[in-house]
Amino acid sequence: MPVEVVVGAQWGDEGKGKVVDYYSEGADVVARFNGGDNAGHTIVFRDREFKFHLLPSGIVRRGVWAVIGNGVAVNPEVLLRELSELEAKGISGYRLFISERAQVIMPYHLVLDGLEEAAKGGMKAGTTKRGIGPAYSDKVARFGITMGDLLEPGLLEKKLKLAVSVKGKLTAALGENARFDLKGMLESYLEMGQKLRKHIRNTSGLLVQALERKKHILMEGAQGTLLDPDHGTYPYVTSSNAVAGAASTGSGIGPRSIDWVVGVTKAYITRVGEGPFPTELRDDIGRHIREAGAEYGTTTGRPRRCGWLDLVALSHAVDVNGLDALAVTKLDVLGGLRRLNVAVAYKIDGGRTTSFPASIDRLARAEPVYRELDGWESLKPAEWTALAGRGLGALPDAAREYLDFIGGELGVPIELVSLGPAREATIDLRGELREGPAQRP
Ligand code: GDP
Ligand code: IMO
Ligand code: MG
């Protein structure tokens, strides 16, 4: 049974939640390996909508084990809230395992996220203000607190004493004299630790055992390739790696266990937060896509910036993730536009390039070179769902040509096409394309 990794191939919000929910049928384990509650993954089934920030999307499938890996930064307060919301929606009997090595997002991380953003002025990333940057900074600066520490009062007190003193000075230096109550914090985090005790484990060991038993493991990425701190539009990125390689480091299984990597991309592209965006549409078409695609942040409610599909960026994602296949979502949203543009290259300072620039200033100067393609008609959601049931051949010719163009230009097969938020609105081409990941050369 394979280990599959699902990652975002753009700036996040590609529809990873939907794809992971769809793929988790038949999976034994679904594991998150990066990010924190900056993520917002939406899944829709039987007319119910779930928005997960920390919980792996597979948690709604009976019998699927949900793992929060060591690479995730956990805000335990958010996690407990998400669990009670899940139970209120009638999902019980789930199996959740949280890595003892996962970092904890503490109250001072939230304060520092705001202060650091303010200090950056025009260079701010437009973060979700969930304390993500400061929490991952603490991980590598070795100030971090782990989920396992919440079960060890002596160790937690020692670490918190140090952190509270240092963070107090840091906030003062950044212009706010925040006071952190050591005793109160200690009590409340120990209490949350007790509430989560039964879930906190050596999840790497659990995954390795699952591998030995030939279980089917699905790795759910958060954010997207262009938000990756190594490979994205740095510094307008998040603070944990979002590329496929992070599935190994963020979960504690070896890279050679990974059989198949799927990149999720919208049929267009969006970005929430700051930073250069070559194909951004600041016109009526952009506004139309935002409304038709309900492009408002799952976590922050911010309007998402919308633009034409960018194959320069997507090709970069194919390379840095080693994508085996693509899942293309939201094809329905483009319905009703007469002509569509797809960026195939950039013009920068008079030269033409198909290589995604590392410099954000060069990227900001990039003018997309577009290929114009025919659009297709606008259909109602129920009509798209009906079309999905009839397979690729039933799609409007122009929609099929659009997909063929993307797959052809990138040299990567499209194994899933999504035509709506629900499970049924999906064309699944995996049977045709995968000979079985294990036999892949
Ligand atoms: P994620 O962060 O990658 O999981 O994506 P989000 O959940 O933040 O945003 C994707 C949004 O698009 C959600 O509201 C989904 O329900 C919705 N969605 C997913 N696939 C499709 C699709 O094919 N068509 C339409 N119209 N909506 C979709
Ligand atoms: P999912 O998993 C879209 C963006 C923020 C900001 C930058 C840094 O739902 O795709 P952070 O709070 O991480 O320090 O913010 O990253 N960002 C996302 N954008 N989808 C996400 O997650 C994101 N998580 C972070 O908007 O620009
Ligand atoms: Mg999202």
PDB file of N, CA, C and O and ligand atoms in Angstrom, residues 12-18 40-44 49 51 266 292-294 298 304 329-333 418-421 425, ligand 1:
ATOM      1  N   GLY A  12      -1.271  28.263  -1.492  1.00  0.00           N
ATOM      2  CA  GLY A  12      -2.229  27.766  -0.501  1.00  0.00           C
ATOM      3  C   GLY A  12      -3.665  27.867  -0.988  1.00  0.00           C
ATOM      4  O   GLY A  12      -3.942  28.426  -2.057  1.00  0.00           O
ATOM      5  N   ASP A  13      -4.564  27.265  -0.237  1.00  0.00           N
ATOM      6  CA  ASP A  13      -6.009  27.283  -0.523  1.00  0.00           C
ATOM      7  C   ASP A  13      -6.358  26.692  -1.876  1.00  0.00           C
ATOM      8  O   ASP A  13      -7.329  27.096  -2.522  1.00  0.00           O
ATOM      9  N   GLU A  14      -5.602  25.723  -2.305  1.00  0.00           N
ATOM     10  CA  GLU A  14      -5.821  25.107  -3.630  1.00  0.00           C
ATOM     11  C   GLU A  14      -6.995  24.137  -3.624  1.00  0.00           C
ATOM     12  O   GLU A  14      -7.443  23.693  -4.684  1.00  0.00           O
ATOM     13  N   GLY A  15      -7.435  23.777  -2.412  1.00  0.00           N
ATOM     14  CA  GLY A  15      -8.477  22.745  -2.298  1.00  0.00           C
ATOM     15  C   GLY A  15      -7.888  21.437  -1.767  1.00  0.00           C
ATOM     16  O   GLY A  15      -8.403  20.359  -2.035  1.00  0.00           O
ATOM     17  N   LYS A  16      -6.802  21.566  -0.982  1.00  0.00           N
ATOM     18  CA  LYS A  16      -6.144  20.370  -0.438  1.00  0.00           C
ATOM     19  C   LYS A  16      -7.095  19.576   0.453  1.00  0.00           C
ATOM     20  O   LYS A  16      -7.097  18.358   0.446  1.00  0.00           O
ATOM     21  N   GLY A  17      -7.905  20.317   1.245  1.00  0.00           N
ATOM     22  CA  GLY A  17      -8.854  19.649   2.149  1.00  0.00           C
ATOM     23  C   GLY A  17      -9.789  18.754   1.366  1.00  0.00           C
ATOM     24  O   GLY A  17      -9.990  17.583   1.707  1.00  0.00           O
ATOM     25  N   LYS A  18     -10.344  19.280   0.294  1.00  0.00           N
ATOM     26  CA  LYS A  18     -11.269  18.495  -0.527  1.00  0.00           C
ATOM     27  C   LYS A  18     -10.560  17.264  -1.105  1.00  0.00           C
ATOM     28  O   LYS A  18     -11.089  16.157  -1.088  1.00  0.00           O
ATOM     29  N   GLY A  40      -6.384  26.484   6.675  1.00  0.00           N
ATOM     30  CA  GLY A  40      -7.847  26.355   6.746  1.00  0.00           C
ATOM     31  C   GLY A  40      -8.240  25.423   5.624  1.00  0.00           C
ATOM     32  O   GLY A  40      -8.131  25.789   4.460  1.00  0.00           O
ATOM     33  N   HIS A  41      -8.615  24.196   5.953  1.00  0.00           N
ATOM     34  CA  HIS A  41      -8.932  23.181   4.945  1.00  0.00           C
ATOM     35  C   HIS A  41     -10.418  22.854   5.025  1.00  0.00           C
ATOM     36  O   HIS A  41     -10.916  22.443   6.063  1.00  0.00           O
ATOM     37  N   THR A  42     -11.099  23.056   3.894  1.00  0.00           N
ATOM     38  CA  THR A  42     -12.545  22.884   3.872  1.00  0.00           C
ATOM     39  C   THR A  42     -12.902  21.545   3.265  1.00  0.00           C
ATOM     40  O   THR A  42     -12.404  21.206   2.189  1.00  0.00           O
ATOM     41  N   ILE A  43     -13.775  20.831   3.939  1.00  0.00           N
ATOM     42  CA  ILE A  43     -14.301  19.622   3.305  1.00  0.00           C
ATOM     43  C   ILE A  43     -15.826  19.636   3.392  1.00  0.00           C
ATOM     44  O   ILE A  43     -16.400  20.145   4.355  1.00  0.00           O
ATOM     45  N   VAL A  44     -16.433  19.132   2.351  1.00  0.00           N
ATOM     46  CA  VAL A  44     -17.893  19.167   2.265  1.00  0.00           C
ATOM     47  C   VAL A  44     -18.372  17.762   1.925  1.00  0.00           C
ATOM     48  O   VAL A  44     -17.915  17.178   0.947  1.00  0.00           O
ATOM     49  N   GLU A  49     -20.389  21.077   6.068  1.00  0.00           N
ATOM     50  CA  GLU A  49     -19.096  21.685   5.757  1.00  0.00           C
ATOM     51  C   GLU A  49     -18.231  21.685   7.020  1.00  0.00           C
ATOM     52  O   GLU A  49     -18.704  22.048   8.090  1.00  0.00           O
ATOM     53  N   LYS A  51     -14.424  23.043   8.477  1.00  0.00           N
ATOM     54  CA  LYS A  51     -13.241  23.854   8.190  1.00  0.00           C
ATOM     55  C   LYS A  51     -12.185  23.484   9.235  1.00  0.00           C
ATOM     56  O   LYS A  51     -12.326  23.843  10.402  1.00  0.00           O
ATOM     57  N   LYS A 266      -5.378  25.109  -8.293  1.00  0.00           N
ATOM     58  CA  LYS A 266      -6.639  25.587  -8.846  1.00  0.00           C
ATOM     59  C   LYS A 266      -6.482  25.731 -10.355  1.00  0.00           C
ATOM     60  O   LYS A 266      -5.340  25.802 -10.856  1.00  0.00           O
ATOM     61  N   ALA A 292     -17.257  34.138  -7.879  1.00  0.00           N
ATOM     62  CA  ALA A 292     -17.683  32.816  -8.381  1.00  0.00           C
ATOM     63  C   ALA A 292     -17.012  31.693  -7.589  1.00  0.00           C
ATOM     64  O   ALA A 292     -17.609  30.647  -7.359  1.00  0.00           O
ATOM     65  N   GLY A 293     -15.778  31.928  -7.158  1.00  0.00           N
ATOM     66  CA  GLY A 293     -15.040  30.884  -6.446  1.00  0.00           C
ATOM     67  C   GLY A 293     -15.103  31.027  -4.941  1.00  0.00           C
ATOM     68  O   GLY A 293     -14.444  30.281  -4.227  1.00  0.00           O
ATOM     69  N   ALA A 294     -15.891  32.000  -4.459  1.00  0.00           N
ATOM     70  CA  ALA A 294     -15.985  32.273  -3.007  1.00  0.00           C
ATOM     71  C   ALA A 294     -14.582  32.385  -2.417  1.00  0.00           C
ATOM     72  O   ALA A 294     -14.247  31.712  -1.430  1.00  0.00           O
ATOM     73  N   THR A 298     -10.308  31.036   4.532  1.00  0.00           N
ATOM     74  CA  THR A 298     -10.975  30.117   5.462  1.00  0.00           C
ATOM     75  C   THR A 298     -10.598  30.450   6.900  1.00  0.00           C
ATOM     76  O   THR A 298     -11.376  30.262   7.820  1.00  0.00           O
ATOM     77  N   ARG A 304      -9.346  36.899  -1.100  1.00  0.00           N
ATOM     78  CA  ARG A 304      -8.130  36.395  -1.737  1.00  0.00           C
ATOM     79  C   ARG A 304      -7.885  37.133  -3.044  1.00  0.00           C
ATOM     80  O   ARG A 304      -8.836  37.447  -3.756  1.00  0.00           O
ATOM     81  N   THR A 329      -8.340  21.748  -9.291  1.00  0.00           N
ATOM     82  CA  THR A 329      -9.623  22.055  -8.635  1.00  0.00           C
ATOM     83  C   THR A 329     -10.247  23.323  -9.232  1.00  0.00           C
ATOM     84  O   THR A 329      -9.580  24.102  -9.921  1.00  0.00           O
ATOM     85  N   LYS A 330     -11.523  23.501  -8.943  1.00  0.00           N
ATOM     86  CA  LYS A 330     -12.250  24.738  -9.235  1.00  0.00           C
ATOM     87  C   LYS A 330     -12.328  25.074 -10.727  1.00  0.00           C
ATOM     88  O   LYS A 330     -12.406  26.249 -11.095  1.00  0.00           O
ATOM     89  N   LEU A 331     -12.306  24.040 -11.559  1.00  0.00           N
ATOM     90  CA  LEU A 331     -12.447  24.260 -12.997  1.00  0.00           C
ATOM     91  C   LEU A 331     -13.811  24.893 -13.292  1.00  0.00           C
ATOM     92  O   LEU A 331     -13.952  25.705 -14.212  1.00  0.00           O
ATOM     93  N   ASP A 332     -14.810  24.531 -12.489  1.00  0.00           N
ATOM     94  CA  ASP A 332     -16.166  25.076 -12.650  1.00  0.00           C
ATOM     95  C   ASP A 332     -16.176  26.606 -12.551  1.00  0.00           C
ATOM     96  O   ASP A 332     -16.963  27.277 -13.220  1.00  0.00           O
ATOM     97  N   VAL A 333     -15.282  27.147 -11.709  1.00  0.00           N
ATOM     98  CA  VAL A 333     -15.302  28.584 -11.417  1.00  0.00           C
ATOM     99  C   VAL A 333     -15.013  29.421 -12.660  1.00  0.00           C
ATOM    100  O   VAL A 333     -15.505  30.544 -12.798  1.00  0.00           O
ATOM    101  N   SER A 418     -11.547  18.600 -10.137  1.00  0.00           N
ATOM    102  CA  SER A 418     -12.632  18.915  -9.203  1.00  0.00           C
ATOM    103  C   SER A 418     -13.524  20.000  -9.803  1.00  0.00           C
ATOM    104  O   SER A 418     -13.042  21.015 -10.309  1.00  0.00           O
ATOM    105  N   LEU A 419     -14.834  19.754  -9.714  1.00  0.00           N
ATOM    106  CA  LEU A 419     -15.817  20.671 -10.322  1.00  0.00           C
ATOM    107  C   LEU A 419     -16.778  21.245  -9.299  1.00  0.00           C
ATOM    108  O   LEU A 419     -17.841  21.759  -9.652  1.00  0.00           O
ATOM    109  N   GLY A 420     -16.438  21.113  -8.025  1.00  0.00           N
ATOM    110  CA  GLY A 420     -17.294  21.652  -6.972  1.00  0.00           C
ATOM    111  C   GLY A 420     -16.747  21.206  -5.633  1.00  0.00           C
ATOM    112  O   GLY A 420     -15.885  20.322  -5.578  1.00  0.00           O
ATOM    113  N   PRO A 421     -17.213  21.818  -4.534  1.00  0.00           N
ATOM    114  CA  PRO A 421     -16.662  21.492  -3.216  1.00  0.00           C
ATOM    115  C   PRO A 421     -16.957  20.063  -2.733  1.00  0.00           C
ATOM    116  O   PRO A 421     -16.204  19.512  -1.945  1.00  0.00           O
ATOM    117  N   ALA A 425     -18.532  15.921  -6.865  1.00  0.00           N
ATOM    118  CA  ALA A 425     -18.157  16.788  -7.986  1.00  0.00           C
ATOM    119  C   ALA A 425     -16.686  16.579  -8.338  1.00  0.00           C
ATOM    120  O   ALA A 425     -15.875  17.513  -8.334  1.00  0.00           O
TER     121      ALA A 425
HETATM  122  P1  GDP B   1      -7.140  24.287   1.203  1.00  0.00           P
HETATM  123  O1  GDP B   1      -6.576  25.223   2.199  1.00  0.00           O
HETATM  124  O2  GDP B   1      -6.178  23.971   0.112  1.00  0.00           O
HETATM  125  O3  GDP B   1      -7.734  23.046   1.806  1.00  0.00           O
HETATM  126  O4  GDP B   1      -8.341  25.073   0.486  1.00  0.00           O
HETATM  127  P2  GDP B   1      -9.494  25.936   1.231  1.00  0.00           P
HETATM  128  O5  GDP B   1     -10.435  24.995   1.880  1.00  0.00           O
HETATM  129  O6  GDP B   1      -8.901  27.009   2.053  1.00  0.00           O
HETATM  130  O7  GDP B   1     -10.148  26.673  -0.007  1.00  0.00           O
HETATM  131  C1  GDP B   1     -10.718  25.977  -1.080  1.00  0.00           C
HETATM  132  C2  GDP B   1     -12.203  26.358  -1.176  1.00  0.00           C
HETATM  133  O8  GDP B   1     -12.700  25.933  -2.420  1.00  0.00           O
HETATM  134  C3  GDP B   1     -13.074  25.670  -0.146  1.00  0.00           C
HETATM  135  O9  GDP B   1     -14.129  26.516   0.192  1.00  0.00           O
HETATM  136  C4  GDP B   1     -13.586  24.430  -0.868  1.00  0.00           C
HETATM  137  O10 GDP B   1     -14.841  23.959  -0.369  1.00  0.00           O
HETATM  138  C5  GDP B   1     -13.748  24.985  -2.257  1.00  0.00           C
HETATM  139  N1  GDP B   1     -13.534  24.002  -3.341  1.00  0.00           N
HETATM  140  C6  GDP B   1     -12.681  22.956  -3.406  1.00  0.00           C
HETATM  141  N2  GDP B   1     -12.725  22.386  -4.623  1.00  0.00           N
HETATM  142  C7  GDP B   1     -13.625  23.081  -5.348  1.00  0.00           C
HETATM  143  C8  GDP B   1     -14.084  23.008  -6.703  1.00  0.00           C
HETATM  144  O11 GDP B   1     -13.658  22.169  -7.486  1.00  0.00           O
HETATM  145  N3  GDP B   1     -15.007  23.937  -7.097  1.00  0.00           N
HETATM  146  C9  GDP B   1     -15.496  24.890  -6.264  1.00  0.00           C
HETATM  147  N4  GDP B   1     -16.393  25.749  -6.734  1.00  0.00           N
HETATM  148  N5  GDP B   1     -15.085  24.997  -4.983  1.00  0.00           N
HETATM  149  C10 GDP B   1     -14.159  24.119  -4.546  1.00  0.00           C
END
